[in-house]
PDB file of C-alpha atoms in Angstrom:
ATOM      1  CA  MET A   1      48.229-107.121 -81.442  1.00 49.00           C
ATOM      2  CA  VAL A   2      51.104-107.347 -83.877  1.00 48.00           C
ATOM      3  CA  GLU A   3      50.860-103.593 -84.590  1.00 51.00           C
ATOM      4  CA  ASN A   4      51.069-102.791 -80.871  1.00 57.00           C
ATOM      5  CA  ARG A   5      54.220-104.875 -80.557  1.00 56.00           C
ATOM      6  CA  ILE A   6      55.762-103.104 -83.573  1.00 53.00           C
ATOM      7  CA  GLU A   7      54.949 -99.673 -82.042  1.00 56.00           C
ATOM      8  CA  GLN A   8      56.481-100.749 -78.733  1.00 57.00           C
ATOM      9  CA  ALA A   9      59.605-101.972 -80.545  1.00 54.00           C
ATOM     10  CA  LYS A  10      59.988 -98.564 -82.250  1.00 54.00           C
ATOM     11  CA  LYS A  11      60.030 -96.696 -78.928  1.00 57.00           C
ATOM     12  CA  PRO A  12      63.582 -95.981 -77.631  1.00 54.00           C
ATOM     13  CA  LEU A  13      64.547 -98.009 -74.634  1.00 54.00           C
ATOM     14  CA  LYS A  14      64.959 -95.936 -71.465  1.00 58.00           C
ATOM     15  CA  ALA A  15      67.628 -96.914 -69.010  1.00 60.00           C
ATOM     16  CA  PRO A  16      66.339 -97.468 -65.464  1.00 65.00           C
ATOM     17  CA  PRO A  17      67.145 -94.646 -62.960  1.00 67.00           C
ATOM     18  CA  LYS A  18      69.760 -96.724 -61.133  1.00 71.00           C
ATOM     19  CA  ARG A  19      71.553 -97.481 -64.408  1.00 74.00           C
ATOM     20  CA  ARG A  20      71.520 -93.795 -65.413  1.00 76.00           C
ATOM     21  CA  TRP A  21      72.913 -92.783 -62.013  1.00 82.00           C
ATOM     22  CA  ASN A  22      75.684 -95.354 -62.426  1.00 82.00           C
ATOM     23  CA  GLY A  23      76.481 -93.755 -65.792  1.00 81.00           C
ATOM     24  CA  VAL A  24      76.752 -90.334 -64.134  1.00 82.00           C
ATOM     25  CA  LYS A  25      79.055 -91.726 -61.433  1.00 83.00           C
ATOM     26  CA  ARG A  26      81.196 -93.486 -64.029  1.00 87.00           C
ATOM     27  CA  ASN A  27      81.646 -90.230 -66.048  1.00 87.00           C
ATOM     28  CA  TRP A  28      81.769 -87.823 -63.084  1.00 89.00           C
ATOM     29  CA  ASP A  29      84.865 -86.070 -64.431  1.00 90.00           C
ATOM     30  CA  LEU A  30      83.044 -85.084 -67.648  1.00 91.00           C
ATOM     31  CA  TYR A  31      80.092 -83.699 -65.677  1.00 90.00           C
ATOM     32  CA  LEU A  32      82.544 -81.805 -63.470  1.00 93.00           C
ATOM     33  CA  LEU A  33      84.091 -80.182 -66.552  1.00 93.00           C
ATOM     34  CA  ILE A  34      80.732 -78.935 -67.832  1.00 93.00           C
ATOM     35  CA  LEU A  35      79.545 -77.756 -64.387  1.00 94.00           C
ATOM     36  CA  PRO A  36      81.178 -74.236 -64.546  1.00 94.00           C
ATOM     37  CA  VAL A  37      79.514 -73.613 -67.926  1.00 95.00           C
ATOM     38  CA  VAL A  38      76.106 -74.631 -66.556  1.00 95.00           C
ATOM     39  CA  ILE A  39      76.583 -72.417 -63.477  1.00 96.00           C
ATOM     40  CA  TYR A  40      77.650 -69.482 -65.685  1.00 95.00           C
ATOM     41  CA  PHE A  41      74.530 -69.752 -67.838  1.00 93.00           C
ATOM     42  CA  LEU A  42      72.245 -70.145 -64.818  1.00 94.00           C
ATOM     43  CA  ILE A  43      73.656 -67.071 -63.050  1.00 93.00           C
ATOM     44  CA  PHE A  44      74.375 -64.662 -65.897  1.00 91.00           C
ATOM     45  CA  LYS A  45      71.905 -65.762 -68.606  1.00 88.00           C
ATOM     46  CA  TYR A  46      68.818 -67.263 -66.965  1.00 91.00           C
ATOM     47  CA  TYR A  47      68.599 -65.563 -63.555  1.00 90.00           C
ATOM     48  CA  PRO A  48      68.521 -62.000 -65.085  1.00 86.00           C
ATOM     49  CA  MET A  49      65.388 -63.025 -67.053  1.00 87.00           C
ATOM     50  CA  TYR A  50      63.549 -62.614 -63.765  1.00 87.00           C
ATOM     51  CA  GLY A  51      63.829 -58.846 -64.314  1.00 87.00           C
ATOM     52  CA  VAL A  52      62.098 -58.975 -67.723  1.00 88.00           C
ATOM     53  CA  GLN A  53      58.755 -58.591 -65.954  1.00 90.00           C
ATOM     54  CA  ILE A  54      59.404 -54.859 -65.449  1.00 92.00           C
ATOM     55  CA  ALA A  55      58.538 -54.481 -69.158  1.00 92.00           C
ATOM     56  CA  PHE A  56      54.928 -55.122 -68.067  1.00 94.00           C
ATOM     57  CA  LYS A  57      55.147 -52.989 -64.928  1.00 91.00           C
ATOM     58  CA  ASP A  58      55.606 -49.332 -64.046  1.00 91.00           C
ATOM     59  CA  PHE A  59      58.895 -49.895 -62.238  1.00 90.00           C
ATOM     60  CA  ILE A  60      59.405 -47.965 -59.012  1.00 89.00           C
ATOM     61  CA  ALA A  61      62.847 -48.420 -57.473  1.00 86.00           C
ATOM     62  CA  ALA A  62      61.587 -48.027 -53.878  1.00 88.00           C
ATOM     63  CA  GLU A  63      58.946 -50.748 -54.406  1.00 88.00           C
ATOM     64  CA  GLY A  64      61.276 -53.172 -56.194  1.00 87.00           C
ATOM     65  CA  ILE A  65      60.402 -55.454 -59.084  1.00 87.00           C
ATOM     66  CA  TRP A  66      57.728 -57.458 -57.255  1.00 87.00           C
ATOM     67  CA  GLY A  67      56.140 -54.419 -55.588  1.00 88.00           C
ATOM     68  CA  SER A  68      55.818 -52.273 -58.740  1.00 90.00           C
ATOM     69  CA  PRO A  69      52.288 -52.090 -60.266  1.00 92.00           C
ATOM     70  CA  TRP A  70      51.374 -54.017 -63.421  1.00 93.00           C
ATOM     71  CA  VAL A  71      50.544 -51.944 -66.519  1.00 92.00           C
ATOM     72  CA  GLY A  72      50.218 -54.706 -69.126  1.00 91.00           C
ATOM     73  CA  TRP A  73      51.213 -53.766 -72.715  1.00 92.00           C
ATOM     74  CA  GLU A  74      51.306 -50.013 -72.054  1.00 94.00           C
ATOM     75  CA  HIS A  75      55.063 -49.585 -72.682  1.00 93.00           C
ATOM     76  CA  PHE A  76      54.958 -51.680 -75.871  1.00 94.00           C
ATOM     77  CA  ILE A  77      52.046 -49.609 -77.263  1.00 94.00           C
ATOM     78  CA  ARG A  78      53.874 -46.408 -76.337  1.00 93.00           C
ATOM     79  CA  PHE A  79      56.917 -47.591 -78.327  1.00 93.00           C
ATOM     80  CA  PHE A  80      54.838 -48.622 -81.374  1.00 93.00           C
ATOM     81  CA  GLU A  81      53.108 -45.212 -81.396  1.00 93.00           C
ATOM     82  CA  SER A  82      56.248 -43.171 -80.724  1.00 91.00           C
ATOM     83  CA  PHE A  83      57.682 -40.687 -83.220  1.00 90.00           C
ATOM     84  CA  TYR A  84      60.966 -42.635 -83.398  1.00 89.00           C
ATOM     85  CA  PHE A  85      59.487 -46.117 -84.091  1.00 92.00           C
ATOM     86  CA  GLU A  86      59.732 -46.124 -87.900  1.00 93.00           C
ATOM     87  CA  ARG A  87      63.185 -44.514 -87.887  1.00 93.00           C
ATOM     88  CA  LEU A  88      64.557 -46.974 -85.327  1.00 93.00           C
ATOM     89  CA  ILE A  89      63.190 -50.074 -87.084  1.00 92.00           C
ATOM     90  CA  GLY A  90      64.283 -48.809 -90.508  1.00 93.00           C
ATOM     91  CA  ASN A  91      67.808 -47.914 -89.395  1.00 93.00           C
ATOM     92  CA  THR A  92      68.313 -51.129 -87.395  1.00 93.00           C
ATOM     93  CA  ILE A  93      67.050 -53.537 -90.052  1.00 92.00           C
ATOM     94  CA  GLY A  94      68.659 -51.527 -92.868  1.00 92.00           C
ATOM     95  CA  LEU A  95      72.053 -51.576 -91.174  1.00 92.00           C
ATOM     96  CA  SER A  96      71.777 -55.304 -90.359  1.00 91.00           C
ATOM     97  CA  LEU A  97      70.746 -56.260 -93.910  1.00 92.00           C
ATOM     98  CA  TYR A  98      73.477 -54.081 -95.423  1.00 93.00           C
ATOM     99  CA  ASN A  99      76.023 -55.728 -93.130  1.00 92.00           C
ATOM    100  CA  LEU A 100      74.639 -59.189 -93.966  1.00 92.00           C
ATOM    101  CA  VAL A 101      74.730 -58.679 -97.763  1.00 93.00           C
ATOM    102  CA  ILE A 102      78.248 -57.208 -97.782  1.00 93.00           C
ATOM    103  CA  GLY A 103      79.829 -58.745 -94.706  1.00 91.00           C
ATOM    104  CA  PHE A 104      78.650 -62.354 -94.993  1.00 92.00           C
ATOM    105  CA  PRO A 105      80.062 -63.445 -98.409  1.00 94.00           C
ATOM    106  CA  ILE A 106      83.420 -61.629 -98.107  1.00 95.00           C
ATOM    107  CA  PRO A 107      84.906 -63.997 -95.431  1.00 94.00           C
ATOM    108  CA  ILE A 108      83.865 -66.957 -97.644  1.00 95.00           C
ATOM    109  CA  ILE A 109      85.622 -65.464-100.662  1.00 95.00           C
ATOM    110  CA  LEU A 110      88.677 -64.618 -98.545  1.00 94.00           C
ATOM    111  CA  ALA A 111      88.858 -68.176 -97.169  1.00 94.00           C
ATOM    112  CA  LEU A 112      88.617 -69.651-100.683  1.00 94.00           C
ATOM    113  CA  LEU A 113      91.416 -67.359-101.881  1.00 94.00           C
ATOM    114  CA  ILE A 114      93.662 -68.086 -98.881  1.00 94.00           C
ATOM    115  CA  ASN A 115      93.049 -71.807 -99.369  1.00 92.00           C
ATOM    116  CA  GLU A 116      94.388 -71.535-102.933  1.00 91.00           C
ATOM    117  CA  ILE A 117      97.724 -69.972-101.875  1.00 91.00           C
ATOM    118  CA  ARG A 118     100.352 -72.652-102.313  1.00 87.00           C
ATOM    119  CA  TYR A 119     103.370 -70.909-100.690  1.00 90.00           C
ATOM    120  CA  LYS A 120     103.201 -71.452 -96.926  1.00 89.00           C
ATOM    121  CA  LYS A 121     104.947 -68.188 -95.954  1.00 91.00           C
ATOM    122  CA  ALA A 122     102.739 -66.117 -98.252  1.00 92.00           C
ATOM    123  CA  LYS A 123      99.673 -67.859 -96.857  1.00 91.00           C
ATOM    124  CA  GLY A 124     100.756 -67.131 -93.275  1.00 91.00           C
ATOM    125  CA  PHE A 125     101.477 -63.485 -94.142  1.00 93.00           C
ATOM    126  CA  VAL A 126      98.027 -62.962 -95.688  1.00 93.00           C
ATOM    127  CA  GLN A 127      96.338 -64.638 -92.733  1.00 91.00           C
ATOM    128  CA  THR A 128      98.253 -62.500 -90.222  1.00 92.00           C
ATOM    129  CA  VAL A 129      97.479 -59.254 -92.072  1.00 93.00           C
ATOM    130  CA  THR A 130      93.756 -60.061 -92.324  1.00 93.00           C
ATOM    131  CA  TYR A 131      93.423 -61.389 -88.741  1.00 92.00           C
ATOM    132  CA  ALA A 132      95.222 -58.458 -87.061  1.00 92.00           C
ATOM    133  CA  PRO A 133      92.369 -55.850 -87.233  1.00 93.00           C
ATOM    134  CA  HIS A 134      90.114 -58.192 -85.220  1.00 93.00           C
ATOM    135  CA  PHE A 135      92.261 -57.600 -82.125  1.00 93.00           C
ATOM    136  CA  LEU A 136      91.828 -53.820 -82.255  1.00 93.00           C
ATOM    137  CA  SER A 137      89.250 -52.466 -79.828  1.00 93.00           C
ATOM    138  CA  THR A 138      86.162 -50.756 -81.220  1.00 92.00           C
ATOM    139  CA  VAL A 139      87.295 -47.454 -79.692  1.00 94.00           C
ATOM    140  CA  VAL A 140      90.594 -47.630 -81.604  1.00 94.00           C
ATOM    141  CA  VAL A 141      88.841 -48.519 -84.882  1.00 94.00           C
ATOM    142  CA  VAL A 142      86.398 -45.606 -84.578  1.00 94.00           C
ATOM    143  CA  GLY A 143      89.314 -43.294 -83.700  1.00 94.00           C
ATOM    144  CA  MET A 144      91.092 -44.429 -86.880  1.00 94.00           C
ATOM    145  CA  LEU A 145      87.931 -43.758 -88.880  1.00 93.00           C
ATOM    146  CA  PHE A 146      87.744 -40.191 -87.586  1.00 92.00           C
ATOM    147  CA  LEU A 147      91.421 -39.618 -88.443  1.00 92.00           C
ATOM    148  CA  LEU A 148      91.274 -41.165 -91.926  1.00 93.00           C
ATOM    149  CA  LEU A 149      87.827 -39.907 -92.978  1.00 92.00           C
ATOM    150  CA  SER A 150      87.847 -36.406 -91.513  1.00 89.00           C
ATOM    151  CA  PRO A 151      87.800 -33.425 -93.970  1.00 87.00           C
ATOM    152  CA  ASN A 152      91.611 -33.171 -93.628  1.00 86.00           C
ATOM    153  CA  GLY A 153      92.103 -36.954 -93.428  1.00 89.00           C
ATOM    154  CA  LEU A 154      94.077 -39.182 -95.772  1.00 91.00           C
ATOM    155  CA  VAL A 155      91.050 -40.381 -97.761  1.00 92.00           C
ATOM    156  CA  ASN A 156      89.794 -36.867 -98.551  1.00 91.00           C
ATOM    157  CA  GLN A 157      93.329 -35.771 -99.485  1.00 92.00           C
ATOM    158  CA  ILE A 158      93.550 -38.652-102.000  1.00 92.00           C
ATOM    159  CA  LEU A 159      90.090 -37.777-103.347  1.00 91.00           C
ATOM    160  CA  GLY A 160      91.255 -34.146-103.728  1.00 90.00           C
ATOM    161  CA  LEU A 161      94.251 -35.273-105.802  1.00 91.00           C
ATOM    162  CA  LEU A 162      91.848 -37.196-108.058  1.00 90.00           C
ATOM    163  CA  GLY A 163      89.695 -34.105-108.502  1.00 89.00           C
ATOM    164  CA  ILE A 164      86.828 -35.388-106.334  1.00 88.00           C
ATOM    165  CA  SER A 165      85.231 -32.948-103.905  1.00 88.00           C
ATOM    166  CA  GLU A 166      85.498 -33.487-100.150  1.00 88.00           C
ATOM    167  CA  ILE A 167      83.083 -36.014 -98.562  1.00 89.00           C
ATOM    168  CA  ALA A 168      81.840 -35.688 -94.984  1.00 89.00           C
ATOM    169  CA  PHE A 169      81.953 -39.424 -94.184  1.00 91.00           C
ATOM    170  CA  MET A 170      81.481 -39.131 -90.417  1.00 90.00           C
ATOM    171  CA  THR A 171      78.810 -36.425 -90.339  1.00 90.00           C
ATOM    172  CA  SER A 172      76.719 -37.199 -93.402  1.00 91.00           C
ATOM    173  CA  PRO A 173      73.673 -39.513 -92.853  1.00 91.00           C
ATOM    174  CA  GLU A 174      74.060 -40.832 -96.411  1.00 92.00           C
ATOM    175  CA  TRP A 175      77.539 -42.198 -95.646  1.00 93.00           C
ATOM    176  CA  PHE A 176      76.970 -43.553 -92.132  1.00 94.00           C
ATOM    177  CA  LYS A 177      75.831 -47.085 -93.073  1.00 93.00           C
ATOM    178  CA  THR A 178      78.540 -47.514 -95.718  1.00 94.00           C
ATOM    179  CA  THR A 179      81.262 -46.341 -93.326  1.00 94.00           C
ATOM    180  CA  TYR A 180      79.960 -48.623 -90.569  1.00 94.00           C
ATOM    181  CA  VAL A 181      79.613 -51.732 -92.769  1.00 94.00           C
ATOM    182  CA  PHE A 182      82.887 -51.534 -94.693  1.00 94.00           C
ATOM    183  CA  SER A 183      84.948 -50.713 -91.592  1.00 93.00           C
ATOM    184  CA  ASP A 184      83.308 -53.714 -89.899  1.00 93.00           C
ATOM    185  CA  VAL A 185      84.126 -55.923 -92.889  1.00 93.00           C
ATOM    186  CA  TRP A 186      87.762 -54.762 -92.794  1.00 94.00           C
ATOM    187  CA  GLN A 187      88.010 -55.542 -89.077  1.00 93.00           C
ATOM    188  CA  GLN A 188      86.232 -58.911 -89.001  1.00 92.00           C
ATOM    189  CA  MET A 189      86.676 -60.611 -92.392  1.00 93.00           C
ATOM    190  CA  GLY A 190      89.975 -62.311 -91.509  1.00 92.00           C
ATOM    191  CA  TRP A 191      88.714 -63.647 -88.198  1.00 92.00           C
ATOM    192  CA  SER A 192      85.407 -64.813 -89.693  1.00 91.00           C
ATOM    193  CA  SER A 193      87.246 -66.692 -92.457  1.00 93.00           C
ATOM    194  CA  ILE A 194      88.914 -69.038 -89.915  1.00 92.00           C
ATOM    195  CA  ILE A 195      85.810 -71.243 -89.635  1.00 93.00           C
ATOM    196  CA  TYR A 196      85.568 -71.574 -93.424  1.00 94.00           C
ATOM    197  CA  LEU A 197      89.293 -72.406 -93.673  1.00 93.00           C
ATOM    198  CA  ALA A 198      88.787 -75.146 -91.077  1.00 93.00           C
ATOM    199  CA  ALA A 199      85.853 -76.501 -93.110  1.00 93.00           C
ATOM    200  CA  LEU A 200      87.933 -76.384 -96.319  1.00 93.00           C
ATOM    201  CA  ALA A 201      90.705 -78.357 -94.591  1.00 92.00           C
ATOM    202  CA  GLY A 202      88.203 -81.163 -93.960  1.00 91.00           C
ATOM    203  CA  ILE A 203      87.404 -81.711 -97.653  1.00 91.00           C
ATOM    204  CA  ASP A 204      88.707 -85.029 -98.965  1.00 91.00           C
ATOM    205  CA  PRO A 205      91.799 -84.359-101.227  1.00 90.00           C
ATOM    206  CA  GLN A 206      90.724 -87.313-103.403  1.00 93.00           C
ATOM    207  CA  LEU A 207      87.815 -85.197-104.669  1.00 92.00           C
ATOM    208  CA  HIS A 208      90.287 -82.609-105.972  1.00 90.00           C
ATOM    209  CA  GLU A 209      92.469 -85.328-107.511  1.00 91.00           C
ATOM    210  CA  ALA A 210      89.456 -86.838-109.282  1.00 92.00           C
ATOM    211  CA  ALA A 211      88.440 -83.384-110.553  1.00 91.00           C
ATOM    212  CA  LYS A 212      91.976 -82.776-111.849  1.00 90.00           C
ATOM    213  CA  ILE A 213      91.918 -86.094-113.738  1.00 91.00           C
ATOM    214  CA  ASP A 214      88.615 -85.031-115.303  1.00 89.00           C
ATOM    215  CA  GLY A 215      90.305 -81.833-116.486  1.00 88.00           C
ATOM    216  CA  ALA A 216      88.621 -79.388-114.077  1.00 88.00           C
ATOM    217  CA  SER A 217      90.310 -76.008-113.757  1.00 90.00           C
ATOM    218  CA  ARG A 218      91.067 -74.435-110.372  1.00 89.00           C
ATOM    219  CA  LEU A 219      87.983 -72.228-110.622  1.00 91.00           C
ATOM    220  CA  ARG A 220      85.747 -75.201-111.400  1.00 92.00           C
ATOM    221  CA  ARG A 221      87.202 -77.145-108.447  1.00 92.00           C
ATOM    222  CA  ILE A 222      86.386 -74.214-106.170  1.00 93.00           C
ATOM    223  CA  TRP A 223      82.835 -74.133-107.527  1.00 92.00           C
ATOM    224  CA  HIS A 224      82.115 -77.879-107.635  1.00 92.00           C
ATOM    225  CA  VAL A 225      84.251 -79.200-104.759  1.00 93.00           C
ATOM    226  CA  ASN A 226      85.128 -76.483-102.229  1.00 93.00           C
ATOM    227  CA  LEU A 227      81.821 -74.610-102.088  1.00 93.00           C
ATOM    228  CA  PRO A 228      79.652 -77.775-101.737  1.00 92.00           C
ATOM    229  CA  GLY A 229      82.148 -78.987 -99.106  1.00 92.00           C
ATOM    230  CA  ILE A 230      81.550 -75.950 -96.866  1.00 93.00           C
ATOM    231  CA  ARG A 231      77.838 -75.524 -97.667  1.00 92.00           C
ATOM    232  CA  SER A 232      76.692 -76.786 -94.246  1.00 92.00           C
ATOM    233  CA  THR A 233      79.041 -74.364 -92.472  1.00 92.00           C
ATOM    234  CA  ILE A 234      77.779 -71.458 -94.602  1.00 93.00           C
ATOM    235  CA  ILE A 235      74.129 -72.283 -93.836  1.00 92.00           C
ATOM    236  CA  ILE A 236      74.727 -72.629 -90.090  1.00 92.00           C
ATOM    237  CA  LEU A 237      76.553 -69.294 -89.878  1.00 91.00           C
ATOM    238  CA  LEU A 238      73.872 -67.630 -92.019  1.00 91.00           C
ATOM    239  CA  ILE A 239      71.157 -68.893 -89.662  1.00 91.00           C
ATOM    240  CA  LEU A 240      73.078 -67.539 -86.656  1.00 89.00           C
ATOM    241  CA  GLN A 241      73.578 -64.158 -88.307  1.00 88.00           C
ATOM    242  CA  THR A 242      69.930 -63.772 -89.335  1.00 87.00           C
ATOM    243  CA  GLY A 243      69.011 -64.481 -85.713  1.00 82.00           C
ATOM    244  CA  SER A 244      70.266 -60.995 -84.790  1.00 81.00           C
ATOM    245  CA  ILE A 245      68.828 -59.108 -87.774  1.00 82.00           C
ATOM    246  CA  VAL A 246      66.849 -56.697 -85.550  1.00 80.00           C
ATOM    247  CA  SER A 247      69.748 -55.926 -83.243  1.00 79.00           C
ATOM    248  CA  VAL A 248      72.874 -53.959 -84.034  1.00 83.00           C
ATOM    249  CA  GLY A 249      75.840 -53.808 -81.692  1.00 81.00           C
ATOM    250  CA  PHE A 250      75.602 -50.748 -79.437  1.00 88.00           C
ATOM    251  CA  GLU A 251      79.243 -49.765 -78.914  1.00 90.00           C
ATOM    252  CA  LYS A 252      80.388 -48.912 -82.439  1.00 92.00           C
ATOM    253  CA  VAL A 253      77.153 -47.179 -83.478  1.00 93.00           C
ATOM    254  CA  PHE A 254      77.223 -45.084 -80.302  1.00 93.00           C
ATOM    255  CA  LEU A 255      80.858 -44.055 -80.826  1.00 94.00           C
ATOM    256  CA  MET A 256      80.221 -43.088 -84.475  1.00 93.00           C
ATOM    257  CA  GLN A 257      76.979 -41.290 -83.686  1.00 93.00           C
ATOM    258  CA  ASN A 258      76.670 -37.500 -83.604  1.00 91.00           C
ATOM    259  CA  GLN A 259      73.861 -34.988 -84.019  1.00 91.00           C
ATOM    260  CA  LEU A 260      74.581 -34.534 -87.730  1.00 91.00           C
ATOM    261  CA  ASN A 261      74.217 -38.235 -88.671  1.00 91.00           C
ATOM    262  CA  MET A 262      71.511 -39.062 -86.089  1.00 91.00           C
ATOM    263  CA  GLU A 263      68.922 -39.520 -88.829  1.00 91.00           C
ATOM    264  CA  ALA A 264      70.777 -42.646 -90.055  1.00 91.00           C
ATOM    265  CA  SER A 265      72.625 -43.741 -86.906  1.00 91.00           C
ATOM    266  CA  ASP A 266      69.747 -43.853 -84.419  1.00 92.00           C
ATOM    267  CA  VAL A 267      69.081 -47.588 -83.859  1.00 93.00           C
ATOM    268  CA  ILE A 268      67.160 -49.545 -81.224  1.00 92.00           C
ATOM    269  CA  ALA A 269      70.275 -50.141 -79.077  1.00 91.00           C
ATOM    270  CA  THR A 270      71.144 -46.424 -78.806  1.00 92.00           C
ATOM    271  CA  HIS A 271      67.477 -45.528 -78.184  1.00 92.00           C
ATOM    272  CA  ILE A 272      67.382 -48.027 -75.299  1.00 91.00           C
ATOM    273  CA  TYR A 273      70.491 -46.378 -73.843  1.00 92.00           C
ATOM    274  CA  ARG A 274      69.010 -42.872 -74.104  1.00 90.00           C
ATOM    275  CA  THR A 275      65.666 -43.815 -72.575  1.00 89.00           C
ATOM    276  CA  GLY A 276      66.719 -46.547 -70.160  1.00 86.00           C
ATOM    277  CA  ILE A 277      70.081 -45.429 -68.782  1.00 82.00           C
ATOM    278  CA  ALA A 278      70.191 -41.681 -69.474  1.00 87.00           C
ATOM    279  CA  GLY A 279      66.451 -41.112 -69.117  1.00 88.00           C
ATOM    280  CA  ALA A 280      65.863 -43.605 -66.235  1.00 87.00           C
ATOM    281  CA  GLN A 281      62.764 -45.054 -68.003  1.00 91.00           C
ATOM    282  CA  TYR A 282      63.617 -48.633 -67.080  1.00 91.00           C
ATOM    283  CA  SER A 283      60.262 -50.272 -67.859  1.00 93.00           C
ATOM    284  CA  TYR A 284      59.957 -48.575 -71.251  1.00 93.00           C
ATOM    285  CA  SER A 285      63.499 -49.555 -72.291  1.00 92.00           C
ATOM    286  CA  ALA A 286      62.941 -53.123 -71.016  1.00 92.00           C
ATOM    287  CA  ALA A 287      59.829 -53.357 -73.216  1.00 93.00           C
ATOM    288  CA  ILE A 288      61.814 -52.216 -76.274  1.00 93.00           C
ATOM    289  CA  GLY A 289      64.592 -54.716 -75.524  1.00 91.00           C
ATOM    290  CA  LEU A 290      62.064 -57.530 -75.063  1.00 92.00           C
ATOM    291  CA  PHE A 291      60.375 -56.638 -78.365  1.00 92.00           C
ATOM    292  CA  GLU A 292      63.779 -56.746 -80.100  1.00 90.00           C
ATOM    293  CA  SER A 293      64.647 -60.150 -78.613  1.00 89.00           C
ATOM    294  CA  ALA A 294      61.231 -61.627 -79.466  1.00 91.00           C
ATOM    295  CA  ILE A 295      61.470 -60.563 -83.124  1.00 91.00           C
ATOM    296  CA  ASN A 296      64.993 -62.000 -83.384  1.00 90.00           C
ATOM    297  CA  PHE A 297      63.812 -65.252 -81.817  1.00 90.00           C
ATOM    298  CA  PHE A 298      60.948 -65.715 -84.296  1.00 92.00           C
ATOM    299  CA  ILE A 299      63.185 -64.856 -87.268  1.00 90.00           C
ATOM    300  CA  LEU A 300      65.737 -67.426 -86.064  1.00 90.00           C
ATOM    301  CA  ILE A 301      63.029 -70.099 -85.767  1.00 92.00           C
ATOM    302  CA  PHE A 302      61.672 -69.299 -89.257  1.00 91.00           C
ATOM    303  CA  VAL A 303      65.086 -69.253 -90.979  1.00 90.00           C
ATOM    304  CA  ASN A 304      66.157 -72.445 -89.217  1.00 91.00           C
ATOM    305  CA  TYR A 305      62.901 -74.176 -90.268  1.00 91.00           C
ATOM    306  CA  THR A 306      63.304 -72.984 -93.886  1.00 90.00           C
ATOM    307  CA  ALA A 307      66.933 -74.126 -94.021  1.00 88.00           C
ATOM    308  CA  LYS A 308      65.983 -77.535 -92.640  1.00 89.00           C
ATOM    309  CA  LYS A 309      63.263 -77.995 -95.245  1.00 88.00           C
ATOM    310  CA  THR A 310      65.335 -76.818 -98.213  1.00 86.00           C
ATOM    311  CA  SER A 311      68.855 -78.049 -97.429  1.00 82.00           C
ATOM    312  CA  GLN A 312      68.516 -80.603 -94.577  1.00 81.00           C
ATOM    313  CA  THR A 313      70.921 -78.429 -92.549  1.00 82.00           C
ATOM    314  CA  SER A 314      69.806 -76.653 -89.396  1.00 83.00           C
ATOM    315  CA  LEU A 315      70.786 -75.767 -85.848  1.00 83.00           C
ATOM    316  CA  TRP A 316      68.411 -78.352 -84.391  1.00 81.00           C
TER     317      TRP A 316
END
């Protein structure tokens, strides 16, 4: 009897429907503010999921989505047994991991360095210089890469002066991933460091003062005060980034891609474009896209669960 009462006391109290409705009416302006966001997600994020079913159908435009015949897992099996499967998975995951290993820690290091600049004007100058590339469009960045890294470009001219032979950066499969990753780091590191700078600004200055009194150097304060202070932010952003490990952005890869570097630049996103849009194989490309999303979803769940168990920090 006593145990039942204790269990009932542990259960959260639910407000009666009338009371909840009064709460909605009292905060109607807040609900009105969030309404456009909810409508956006319903129309542009959830409603299109209705078309995912063509991945299990042999889509015929004249019959429509509902009228097309079901084929089960046929398109998924066709993709798994295709000649391109291993190359697509290898290139996509390889490019994502390379970008994660190089591109993830650099914004953290940049934020820590910017945070240590004491002169306000110098700090603002560094921030402006590192933020500016983020506002360039991908087309402009790829155009700059072709100009700088071409056989007659500035980089090869400098290498020639140093006695190093010419490198075909944009046409060699061996250089595609490096060119893609480091150009992406250059473009995004300043913008990505903003979140870490905001987290660093929230660290209690008394911790630094106490460390100074104990004789800690600047490097030790970065290691023992700043890094633990932004650890939760680092883990959250790492979880978000690992959630897209099997997907690489289409636009930049497609613009950098050519027949000479296809062996290294052919990823799932460009294959979906070739088969789905150019080849009009809508069901097959939908199956590949669904496979990509499912793998990303399970990786996100696993990484989030692991982070929660090991560091008590997670997305949910």
